[in-house]
Amino acid sequence: MKELEKRYNAKEIEERIYKNWEEKGFFKPETQPQKSAGRPYVIVIPPPNVTGILHMGHALNNTIQDVMIRFNRMKGIETLWVPGVDHAGIATQNVVEKKLAKEGKRRWDLGREKFLEEVWKWKKESGDTITRQLRRLGASCDWSREAFTMNENLSKAVREVFVTLHDKGLIYQGNRIINWCPRCQTALSDEEAEHKDTEGGLYHLKYSVVGKKAPFEKMGEDHIVVATTRPETMLGDTAVAVNPEDPRYKHLIGKKLLLPLVNREIPVIADEFVDPKFGTGMVKVTPAHDPNDFEMGQRHNLPQINVMQPNGKMNEFAGDYNGMDRFEARKKVIEDLEAQGLFLKKEKHMHAVGQCYRCQTVVEPYLSKQWFVKMKPLADKALKEHKAGKTVFTPDRWTKVYTNWLEGIRDWCISRQIWWGHQIPAWYCDACASKNQEPRSKDQDLVPGSCSLVQEPIVSRETPKNCPKCGSDKLRQDPDVLDTWFSSWLWPFSTLGWPDKNHPDLKKFYPGSDLITAPEIIFFWVARMIMAGCEFLGEVPFNRIYLHGTVRDDQGRKMSKSLGNSIDPLEVIEEMGADALRWSLVMLSAQDVYLSREKFEVGRNFTNKLWNASRFVLMGLEGYTEGTAELKIDPKTLPAAHRWILSTLEKKTKLIEKELAQFGLSQASTELYHFVWNDFCDWFIELAKPYLQDEKTKKETQAVLFYVLEKILRLLHPFMPFTTEEIWQRFRDLAQDKDQWPETIMHANWSGNAMGSMSDETAEKEIDLLQRAVTGFRDLQVLQGQSLKTMACATVVHNPQVQVSFERQLPQIVKLAKVQSISFVDAKDMDMYSMRAYPDFSVLVPKASDSQKETEMLEKKIAELKPWIESMEKKLSNENFVARAPKQVIDGEKAKLEDAKKLLVSCEEQLAKLK
RNA sequence: GGGCGUUUAGCUCAGUUGGUUAGAGCAUCUGCCUUACAAGCAGAGGGUCUCAGGUUCGAAUCCUGAAACGCCCACCA
């Protein structure tokens, strides 16, 4: 037998073990030896960005998934965890653009094709990083099924979905106000604009009534005042609106105003939207730069004047401000208005400003032509499935977040003006375009956007060669690409071979079981996946959704690179091992995880504890040749300590299984922690030592140690796969029935093969008594500042039944309490001793020379007991209590009261004698 | 403006459908290198369960209200 090394070498062991697992194909469902007949357990990974690196959020998310996967695999359920990465359109493009910027180049300098080559090159170089890091974490994904959103098949799925929805009329093009990121220069969906409360200004501007000039005399007569947060957009104003019922301004409706700086005449219109109570009750209307104004513009048939370029600089319609950045223009507009006496004031104003979720740039509500998905019909299907109980959220509170969003769903803007992604499968015919050269209206010229052709596009699964109308081969594909999430929302089935409806993986593994992810992406991803599943497969893609906490730093801030507060999981792995990282994360994951470096010590210390306990057990097994996965001894013949640990093992196993079945990972790990550390290491190993010395009990003790620790390894394996595998292999080497043991602990049954019940209440009571007695003696020794190794101690026991147990455990108590001997004495002799009292018994040690401490101790105890007894008596004499409380509670309280009274009497007697 | 969450020991958090003197880890203090483990062992101290009402025989737990902090959503310029 190989002995375990004195120190656990995480790095060496973990790398070696993972390599072996993967090479042997242990992660594939196909190689799993024991499989039950039911449905398989399937998880799809939330695909990390292809160029990303592993951060703590990933570490937590993937640890949880791996625990669930390994747990189910060991339960004998066929298990598949599909891994993969996301092309992450904007994010990846930004990374590559930044790289180019260092060489002083922009993407347009290269052109589309060259640029995409660069991105693919970058993907090749860094694309493996994240999956390599997931392996380091121990993730037991089936890498043979690794997917990538830009793979051939996934791209095919994207086209299939686009065309299907288009044919159903659920995908359409529209001129709308969307969120525009001037830095990324693309449209964003509503979800991609993060609203952040910002203190800005509310600027009050004066517009003159046509024919009047500053200085003005009366507001509402010769001029009006509008309030705006973005004064530079006034250059695109095409009206001013008032509420039709507002008596102050009724007379102005239909009058013309002179828009300053650009000197355009604009009408005063009446619209219900205007809230008379806000600002001045007059609203400047800029249909091309504000969603509300856009709506109003539609209602009143107002022109839309776009005054901004896609990069956030003003355009030629902004007159003198052409070429100026929007924020610069904001300042200049105010300065110029002030010079003309048209700037009234600036008020401080808190409002939510949208920011690009990829680069934090302030987004601009911007009018452009984009592709949209009509979401209502999809959302309705998902809601129907939810009402049928098909989507269960844990924790439950997220359910409402999910359904509320679906109920108020808005159309999804899916086109992006970037290059990295799935190009939209829509084509325009240049020949047709030039033939029916419709004169484009002025309005349309004012609307930028890359797909602003008037022509109806050809939407097709296959790239068309010729125009179906005129036969020309001069087809141009829509330059836009699809939102990254447009491929992600197909993930649960595109990774399983869809749109091939007969793909064996799809047939076998769809729908999946659980989705495990962070709540931040409920809308982006979770809800959309469910909608896609319902729409295209007619079935929700997973039944349970577990949303775990967010990883934060110890001040509660989100971990992020820019804040510099992130802890690199790989550094932790390097330093303490993946198991330590995993264990710590799981234990902390009851809710949001607040991290600091020291928090990982729990995991490090625990792996170390397990390692050392195993070392001890394996050393103690020297010469033992009867190790088997099953206990071949009748538990009834064993000493109480042995029966107790077996009983406790069984109890805890059930408890942990229950927790894991309902995503109680943190609770399960805490139970395990205490079982292994306190019950097994602190008590059982210590109790077992003398039995190992004795030839008569040696073998049975070895058998129990072997059995229990081997089961502990199985229970722990989902959480700390590496350490448990390493140790388990040593047990396997030792096992007599080696052929009964699978090649890896991954394939061993999680709770061991079912045996007769080990539950043993008598043993549990006996060991509980032993523990309290030992603790009592230890406590007294410390209190008295003396070792009792050479002293005879004593005990007083009232209950004859307890007396029997006590006698049986006496040698163990002597040993563990480190006292010379223990004898039973009469209560009347108690004054010769110091005492620690318990309900059933008292432990006594010879008195210290000074009785000072002794008196204090007794007085304290009495002071504690008296009020308690009083309140308990009151409680028990309460008729209502006796009438309504359950019998067990009453009996328990009564027994406890009796014990306390006895105790009080003996304490008082002793105190009297002392004095 | 809506919705949600949190508030328990110095710190981080558990606390299962209300029920036997409220628990753990870290930190602190005391004593130990006891041949598995000093990343350890054995002990100790430390809590008006945010506040105010209510329901109940009984509340950290249920209800109402308040405060503080945090998160999500929202087109009031």
PDB file of C-alpha atoms in Angstrom, chain A residues 13-206:
ATOM      1  CA  ILE A  13      -2.606  15.789  -8.027  1.00  0.00           C
ATOM      2  CA  GLU A  14      -5.331  17.846  -9.657  1.00  0.00           C
ATOM      3  CA  GLU A  15      -3.683  18.146 -13.030  1.00  0.00           C
ATOM      4  CA  ARG A  16      -2.872  14.456 -13.186  1.00  0.00           C
ATOM      5  CA  ILE A  17      -6.328  13.355 -12.123  1.00  0.00           C
ATOM      6  CA  TYR A  18      -8.202  15.607 -14.500  1.00  0.00           C
ATOM      7  CA  LYS A  19      -6.094  14.482 -17.422  1.00  0.00           C
ATOM      8  CA  ASN A  20      -6.897  10.887 -16.625  1.00  0.00           C
ATOM      9  CA  TRP A  21     -10.618  11.535 -16.280  1.00  0.00           C
ATOM     10  CA  GLU A  22     -10.796  13.287 -19.603  1.00  0.00           C
ATOM     11  CA  GLU A  23      -8.636  10.784 -21.452  1.00  0.00           C
ATOM     12  CA  LYS A  24     -10.736   7.922 -20.228  1.00  0.00           C
ATOM     13  CA  GLY A  25     -13.884   9.740 -21.336  1.00  0.00           C
ATOM     14  CA  PHE A  26     -15.471   9.556 -17.869  1.00  0.00           C
ATOM     15  CA  PHE A  27     -17.483  12.722 -18.470  1.00  0.00           C
ATOM     16  CA  LYS A  28     -19.409  11.263 -21.359  1.00  0.00           C
ATOM     17  CA  PRO A  29     -22.780   9.727 -20.667  1.00  0.00           C
ATOM     18  CA  GLU A  30     -21.766   6.860 -22.920  1.00  0.00           C
ATOM     19  CA  THR A  31     -19.044   5.623 -20.576  1.00  0.00           C
ATOM     20  CA  GLN A  32     -21.101   5.836 -17.443  1.00  0.00           C
ATOM     21  CA  PRO A  33     -21.430   2.271 -16.156  1.00  0.00           C
ATOM     22  CA  GLN A  34     -24.470   2.409 -13.921  1.00  0.00           C
ATOM     23  CA  LYS A  35     -27.525   4.061 -15.377  1.00  0.00           C
ATOM     24  CA  SER A  36     -31.064   3.955 -14.145  1.00  0.00           C
ATOM     25  CA  ALA A  37     -33.934   3.672 -16.558  1.00  0.00           C
ATOM     26  CA  GLY A  38     -35.411   7.157 -16.047  1.00  0.00           C
ATOM     27  CA  ARG A  39     -34.764  10.375 -17.898  1.00  0.00           C
ATOM     28  CA  PRO A  40     -31.186  11.578 -18.048  1.00  0.00           C
ATOM     29  CA  TYR A  41     -29.961  14.551 -16.061  1.00  0.00           C
ATOM     30  CA  VAL A  42     -28.869  17.301 -18.433  1.00  0.00           C
ATOM     31  CA  ILE A  43     -27.410  20.746 -17.928  1.00  0.00           C
ATOM     32  CA  VAL A  44     -26.204  23.148 -20.582  1.00  0.00           C
ATOM     33  CA  ILE A  45     -23.469  25.471 -19.457  1.00  0.00           C
ATOM     34  CA  PRO A  46     -24.096  29.208 -19.567  1.00  0.00           C
ATOM     35  CA  PRO A  47     -21.546  29.737 -22.304  1.00  0.00           C
ATOM     36  CA  PRO A  48     -18.758  32.062 -21.257  1.00  0.00           C
ATOM     37  CA  ASN A  49     -17.384  34.557 -23.745  1.00  0.00           C
ATOM     38  CA  VAL A  50     -14.963  32.902 -26.078  1.00  0.00           C
ATOM     39  CA  THR A  51     -12.192  35.341 -25.297  1.00  0.00           C
ATOM     40  CA  GLY A  52     -13.059  35.595 -21.623  1.00  0.00           C
ATOM     41  CA  ILE A  53     -11.072  34.508 -18.644  1.00  0.00           C
ATOM     42  CA  LEU A  54     -12.416  32.708 -15.621  1.00  0.00           C
ATOM     43  CA  HIS A  55     -13.614  35.031 -12.885  1.00  0.00           C
ATOM     44  CA  MET A  56     -15.188  34.245  -9.513  1.00  0.00           C
ATOM     45  CA  GLY A  57     -18.693  34.378 -10.932  1.00  0.00           C
ATOM     46  CA  HIS A  58     -17.777  31.628 -13.377  1.00  0.00           C
ATOM     47  CA  ALA A  59     -16.051  29.695 -10.632  1.00  0.00           C
ATOM     48  CA  LEU A  60     -19.150  29.750  -8.448  1.00  0.00           C
ATOM     49  CA  ASN A  61     -21.545  29.017 -11.286  1.00  0.00           C
ATOM     50  CA  ASN A  62     -19.565  26.129 -12.659  1.00  0.00           C
ATOM     51  CA  THR A  63     -18.810  24.671  -9.265  1.00  0.00           C
ATOM     52  CA  ILE A  64     -22.520  24.507  -8.525  1.00  0.00           C
ATOM     53  CA  GLN A  65     -23.223  22.915 -11.880  1.00  0.00           C
ATOM     54  CA  ASP A  66     -20.451  20.416 -11.388  1.00  0.00           C
ATOM     55  CA  VAL A  67     -21.716  19.476  -7.937  1.00  0.00           C
ATOM     56  CA  MET A  68     -25.165  18.806  -9.357  1.00  0.00           C
ATOM     57  CA  ILE A  69     -23.772  16.891 -12.321  1.00  0.00           C
ATOM     58  CA  ARG A  70     -21.453  14.737 -10.243  1.00  0.00           C
ATOM     59  CA  PHE A  71     -24.110  14.130  -7.620  1.00  0.00           C
ATOM     60  CA  ASN A  72     -26.622  12.931 -10.187  1.00  0.00           C
ATOM     61  CA  ARG A  73     -24.032  10.900 -12.034  1.00  0.00           C
ATOM     62  CA  MET A  74     -23.173   9.121  -8.791  1.00  0.00           C
ATOM     63  CA  LYS A  75     -26.837   8.557  -8.126  1.00  0.00           C
ATOM     64  CA  GLY A  76     -26.798   6.386 -11.216  1.00  0.00           C
ATOM     65  CA  ILE A  77     -28.668   8.812 -13.430  1.00  0.00           C
ATOM     66  CA  GLU A  78     -27.355   9.180 -16.943  1.00  0.00           C
ATOM     67  CA  THR A  79     -25.735  12.573 -16.959  1.00  0.00           C
ATOM     68  CA  LEU A  80     -24.734  15.089 -19.595  1.00  0.00           C
ATOM     69  CA  TRP A  81     -23.217  18.493 -19.104  1.00  0.00           C
ATOM     70  CA  VAL A  82     -22.888  20.305 -22.420  1.00  0.00           C
ATOM     71  CA  PRO A  83     -20.066  22.827 -22.463  1.00  0.00           C
ATOM     72  CA  GLY A  84     -19.370  25.582 -24.917  1.00  0.00           C
ATOM     73  CA  VAL A  85     -18.529  29.198 -25.499  1.00  0.00           C
ATOM     74  CA  ASP A  86     -20.305  32.230 -26.857  1.00  0.00           C
ATOM     75  CA  HIS A  87     -18.908  34.411 -29.632  1.00  0.00           C
ATOM     76  CA  ALA A  88     -20.025  37.458 -27.617  1.00  0.00           C
ATOM     77  CA  GLY A  89     -20.458  39.844 -30.539  1.00  0.00           C
ATOM     78  CA  ILE A  90     -19.882  43.298 -29.159  1.00  0.00           C
ATOM     79  CA  ALA A  91     -17.594  42.245 -26.331  1.00  0.00           C
ATOM     80  CA  THR A  92     -15.236  40.296 -28.546  1.00  0.00           C
ATOM     81  CA  GLN A  93     -15.281  42.876 -31.302  1.00  0.00           C
ATOM     82  CA  ASN A  94     -14.367  45.508 -28.742  1.00  0.00           C
ATOM     83  CA  VAL A  95     -11.419  43.484 -27.536  1.00  0.00           C
ATOM     84  CA  VAL A  96     -10.062  43.097 -31.020  1.00  0.00           C
ATOM     85  CA  GLU A  97     -10.705  46.732 -31.834  1.00  0.00           C
ATOM     86  CA  LYS A  98      -8.756  47.729 -28.769  1.00  0.00           C
ATOM     87  CA  LYS A  99      -5.901  45.571 -29.925  1.00  0.00           C
ATOM     88  CA  LEU A 100      -5.990  47.255 -33.312  1.00  0.00           C
ATOM     89  CA  ALA A 101      -6.146  50.659 -31.710  1.00  0.00           C
ATOM     90  CA  LYS A 102      -2.762  49.982 -30.160  1.00  0.00           C
ATOM     91  CA  GLU A 103      -1.425  49.722 -33.683  1.00  0.00           C
ATOM     92  CA  GLY A 104      -3.239  52.942 -34.506  1.00  0.00           C
ATOM     93  CA  LYS A 105      -5.839  51.228 -36.677  1.00  0.00           C
ATOM     94  CA  ARG A 106      -9.585  51.219 -36.760  1.00  0.00           C
ATOM     95  CA  ARG A 107     -11.729  48.402 -38.043  1.00  0.00           C
ATOM     96  CA  TRP A 108     -12.739  50.384 -41.118  1.00  0.00           C
ATOM     97  CA  ASP A 109      -9.095  50.667 -42.088  1.00  0.00           C
ATOM     98  CA  LEU A 110      -8.998  46.898 -42.494  1.00  0.00           C
ATOM     99  CA  GLY A 111     -12.400  46.393 -43.977  1.00  0.00           C
ATOM    100  CA  ARG A 112     -14.913  43.783 -42.969  1.00  0.00           C
ATOM    101  CA  GLU A 113     -13.202  40.699 -44.282  1.00  0.00           C
ATOM    102  CA  LYS A 114      -9.751  41.490 -42.967  1.00  0.00           C
ATOM    103  CA  PHE A 115     -11.172  42.513 -39.648  1.00  0.00           C
ATOM    104  CA  LEU A 116     -13.068  39.268 -39.260  1.00  0.00           C
ATOM    105  CA  GLU A 117      -9.902  37.385 -40.037  1.00  0.00           C
ATOM    106  CA  GLU A 118      -8.309  39.219 -37.137  1.00  0.00           C
ATOM    107  CA  VAL A 119     -11.140  38.234 -34.838  1.00  0.00           C
ATOM    108  CA  TRP A 120     -10.923  34.579 -35.808  1.00  0.00           C
ATOM    109  CA  LYS A 121      -7.192  34.725 -35.274  1.00  0.00           C
ATOM    110  CA  TRP A 122      -7.698  36.156 -31.824  1.00  0.00           C
ATOM    111  CA  LYS A 123     -10.330  33.548 -31.112  1.00  0.00           C
ATOM    112  CA  LYS A 124      -7.888  30.816 -32.037  1.00  0.00           C
ATOM    113  CA  GLU A 125      -5.199  32.245 -29.806  1.00  0.00           C
ATOM    114  CA  SER A 126      -7.239  32.906 -26.707  1.00  0.00           C
ATOM    115  CA  GLY A 127     -10.364  30.857 -27.262  1.00  0.00           C
ATOM    116  CA  ASP A 128      -9.128  27.879 -25.280  1.00  0.00           C
ATOM    117  CA  THR A 129      -8.236  29.880 -22.218  1.00  0.00           C
ATOM    118  CA  ILE A 130     -11.615  29.739 -20.579  1.00  0.00           C
ATOM    119  CA  THR A 131     -12.211  26.065 -21.274  1.00  0.00           C
ATOM    120  CA  ARG A 132      -8.760  25.231 -20.005  1.00  0.00           C
ATOM    121  CA  GLN A 133      -9.588  27.127 -16.844  1.00  0.00           C
ATOM    122  CA  LEU A 134     -12.884  25.295 -16.461  1.00  0.00           C
ATOM    123  CA  ARG A 135     -10.948  22.063 -16.606  1.00  0.00           C
ATOM    124  CA  ARG A 136      -8.664  23.357 -13.883  1.00  0.00           C
ATOM    125  CA  LEU A 137     -11.739  23.955 -11.758  1.00  0.00           C
ATOM    126  CA  GLY A 138     -12.674  20.313 -12.180  1.00  0.00           C
ATOM    127  CA  ALA A 139     -15.744  20.785 -14.358  1.00  0.00           C
ATOM    128  CA  SER A 140     -16.868  17.399 -15.601  1.00  0.00           C
ATOM    129  CA  CYS A 141     -18.312  18.605 -18.899  1.00  0.00           C
ATOM    130  CA  ASP A 142     -18.527  16.320 -21.877  1.00  0.00           C
ATOM    131  CA  TRP A 143     -15.901  18.111 -23.936  1.00  0.00           C
ATOM    132  CA  SER A 144     -16.571  15.913 -26.924  1.00  0.00           C
ATOM    133  CA  ARG A 145     -19.812  17.858 -27.295  1.00  0.00           C
ATOM    134  CA  GLU A 146     -18.277  21.293 -26.872  1.00  0.00           C
ATOM    135  CA  ALA A 147     -20.212  23.909 -28.795  1.00  0.00           C
ATOM    136  CA  PHE A 148     -19.516  27.403 -30.089  1.00  0.00           C
ATOM    137  CA  THR A 149     -22.248  29.813 -31.126  1.00  0.00           C
ATOM    138  CA  MET A 150     -20.504  30.474 -34.451  1.00  0.00           C
ATOM    139  CA  ASN A 151     -20.100  26.785 -35.295  1.00  0.00           C
ATOM    140  CA  GLU A 152     -21.576  25.552 -38.503  1.00  0.00           C
ATOM    141  CA  ASN A 153     -24.498  23.840 -36.866  1.00  0.00           C
ATOM    142  CA  LEU A 154     -25.314  26.604 -34.449  1.00  0.00           C
ATOM    143  CA  SER A 155     -25.190  29.107 -37.287  1.00  0.00           C
ATOM    144  CA  LYS A 156     -27.569  26.924 -39.194  1.00  0.00           C
ATOM    145  CA  ALA A 157     -29.922  26.973 -36.220  1.00  0.00           C
ATOM    146  CA  VAL A 158     -29.724  30.752 -36.144  1.00  0.00           C
ATOM    147  CA  ARG A 159     -30.717  31.033 -39.812  1.00  0.00           C
ATOM    148  CA  GLU A 160     -33.466  28.502 -39.411  1.00  0.00           C
ATOM    149  CA  VAL A 161     -34.949  30.484 -36.557  1.00  0.00           C
ATOM    150  CA  PHE A 162     -34.564  33.822 -38.293  1.00  0.00           C
ATOM    151  CA  VAL A 163     -36.251  32.643 -41.463  1.00  0.00           C
ATOM    152  CA  THR A 164     -39.004  30.787 -39.623  1.00  0.00           C
ATOM    153  CA  LEU A 165     -39.868  33.802 -37.529  1.00  0.00           C
ATOM    154  CA  HIS A 166     -39.660  36.081 -40.545  1.00  0.00           C
ATOM    155  CA  ASP A 167     -42.012  33.858 -42.506  1.00  0.00           C
ATOM    156  CA  LYS A 168     -44.425  33.894 -39.592  1.00  0.00           C
ATOM    157  CA  GLY A 169     -44.310  37.663 -39.630  1.00  0.00           C
ATOM    158  CA  LEU A 170     -42.627  37.756 -36.235  1.00  0.00           C
ATOM    159  CA  ILE A 171     -39.448  39.362 -37.531  1.00  0.00           C
ATOM    160  CA  TYR A 172     -39.749  42.718 -39.195  1.00  0.00           C
ATOM    161  CA  GLN A 173     -37.785  45.833 -40.049  1.00  0.00           C
ATOM    162  CA  GLY A 174     -38.775  49.140 -38.619  1.00  0.00           C
ATOM    163  CA  ASN A 175     -37.745  52.740 -38.207  1.00  0.00           C
ATOM    164  CA  ARG A 176     -37.691  53.190 -34.509  1.00  0.00           C
ATOM    165  CA  ILE A 177     -35.943  54.916 -31.704  1.00  0.00           C
ATOM    166  CA  ILE A 178     -33.498  52.401 -30.332  1.00  0.00           C
ATOM    167  CA  ASN A 179     -30.644  52.596 -27.867  1.00  0.00           C
ATOM    168  CA  TRP A 180     -27.544  53.545 -29.783  1.00  0.00           C
ATOM    169  CA  CYS A 181     -24.033  53.240 -28.422  1.00  0.00           C
ATOM    170  CA  PRO A 182     -21.960  55.939 -30.104  1.00  0.00           C
ATOM    171  CA  ARG A 183     -18.736  54.233 -29.125  1.00  0.00           C
ATOM    172  CA  CYS A 184     -19.589  50.729 -30.312  1.00  0.00           C
ATOM    173  CA  GLN A 185     -21.615  52.369 -33.077  1.00  0.00           C
ATOM    174  CA  THR A 186     -24.389  49.891 -32.979  1.00  0.00           C
ATOM    175  CA  ALA A 187     -27.958  49.547 -31.899  1.00  0.00           C
ATOM    176  CA  LEU A 188     -28.619  47.812 -28.594  1.00  0.00           C
ATOM    177  CA  SER A 189     -31.669  46.062 -27.228  1.00  0.00           C
ATOM    178  CA  ASP A 190     -33.530  47.614 -24.324  1.00  0.00           C
ATOM    179  CA  GLU A 191     -31.901  45.101 -21.998  1.00  0.00           C
ATOM    180  CA  GLU A 192     -28.443  46.089 -23.166  1.00  0.00           C
ATOM    181  CA  ALA A 193     -28.870  49.648 -21.973  1.00  0.00           C
ATOM    182  CA  GLU A 194     -28.244  49.787 -18.247  1.00  0.00           C
ATOM    183  CA  HIS A 195     -29.971  52.635 -16.510  1.00  0.00           C
ATOM    184  CA  LYS A 196     -27.944  54.332 -13.879  1.00  0.00           C
ATOM    185  CA  ASP A 197     -29.100  57.168 -11.683  1.00  0.00           C
ATOM    186  CA  THR A 198     -27.009  60.170 -12.526  1.00  0.00           C
ATOM    187  CA  GLU A 199     -27.184  63.747 -11.432  1.00  0.00           C
ATOM    188  CA  GLY A 200     -27.659  65.831 -14.528  1.00  0.00           C
ATOM    189  CA  GLY A 201     -29.099  69.215 -15.341  1.00  0.00           C
ATOM    190  CA  LEU A 202     -32.590  70.217 -16.307  1.00  0.00           C
ATOM    191  CA  TYR A 203     -32.023  73.135 -18.637  1.00  0.00           C
ATOM    192  CA  HIS A 204     -34.733  75.718 -19.137  1.00  0.00           C
ATOM    193  CA  LEU A 205     -34.711  77.254 -22.619  1.00  0.00           C
ATOM    194  CA  LYS A 206     -36.720  80.095 -24.082  1.00  0.00           C
TER     195      LYS A 206
END
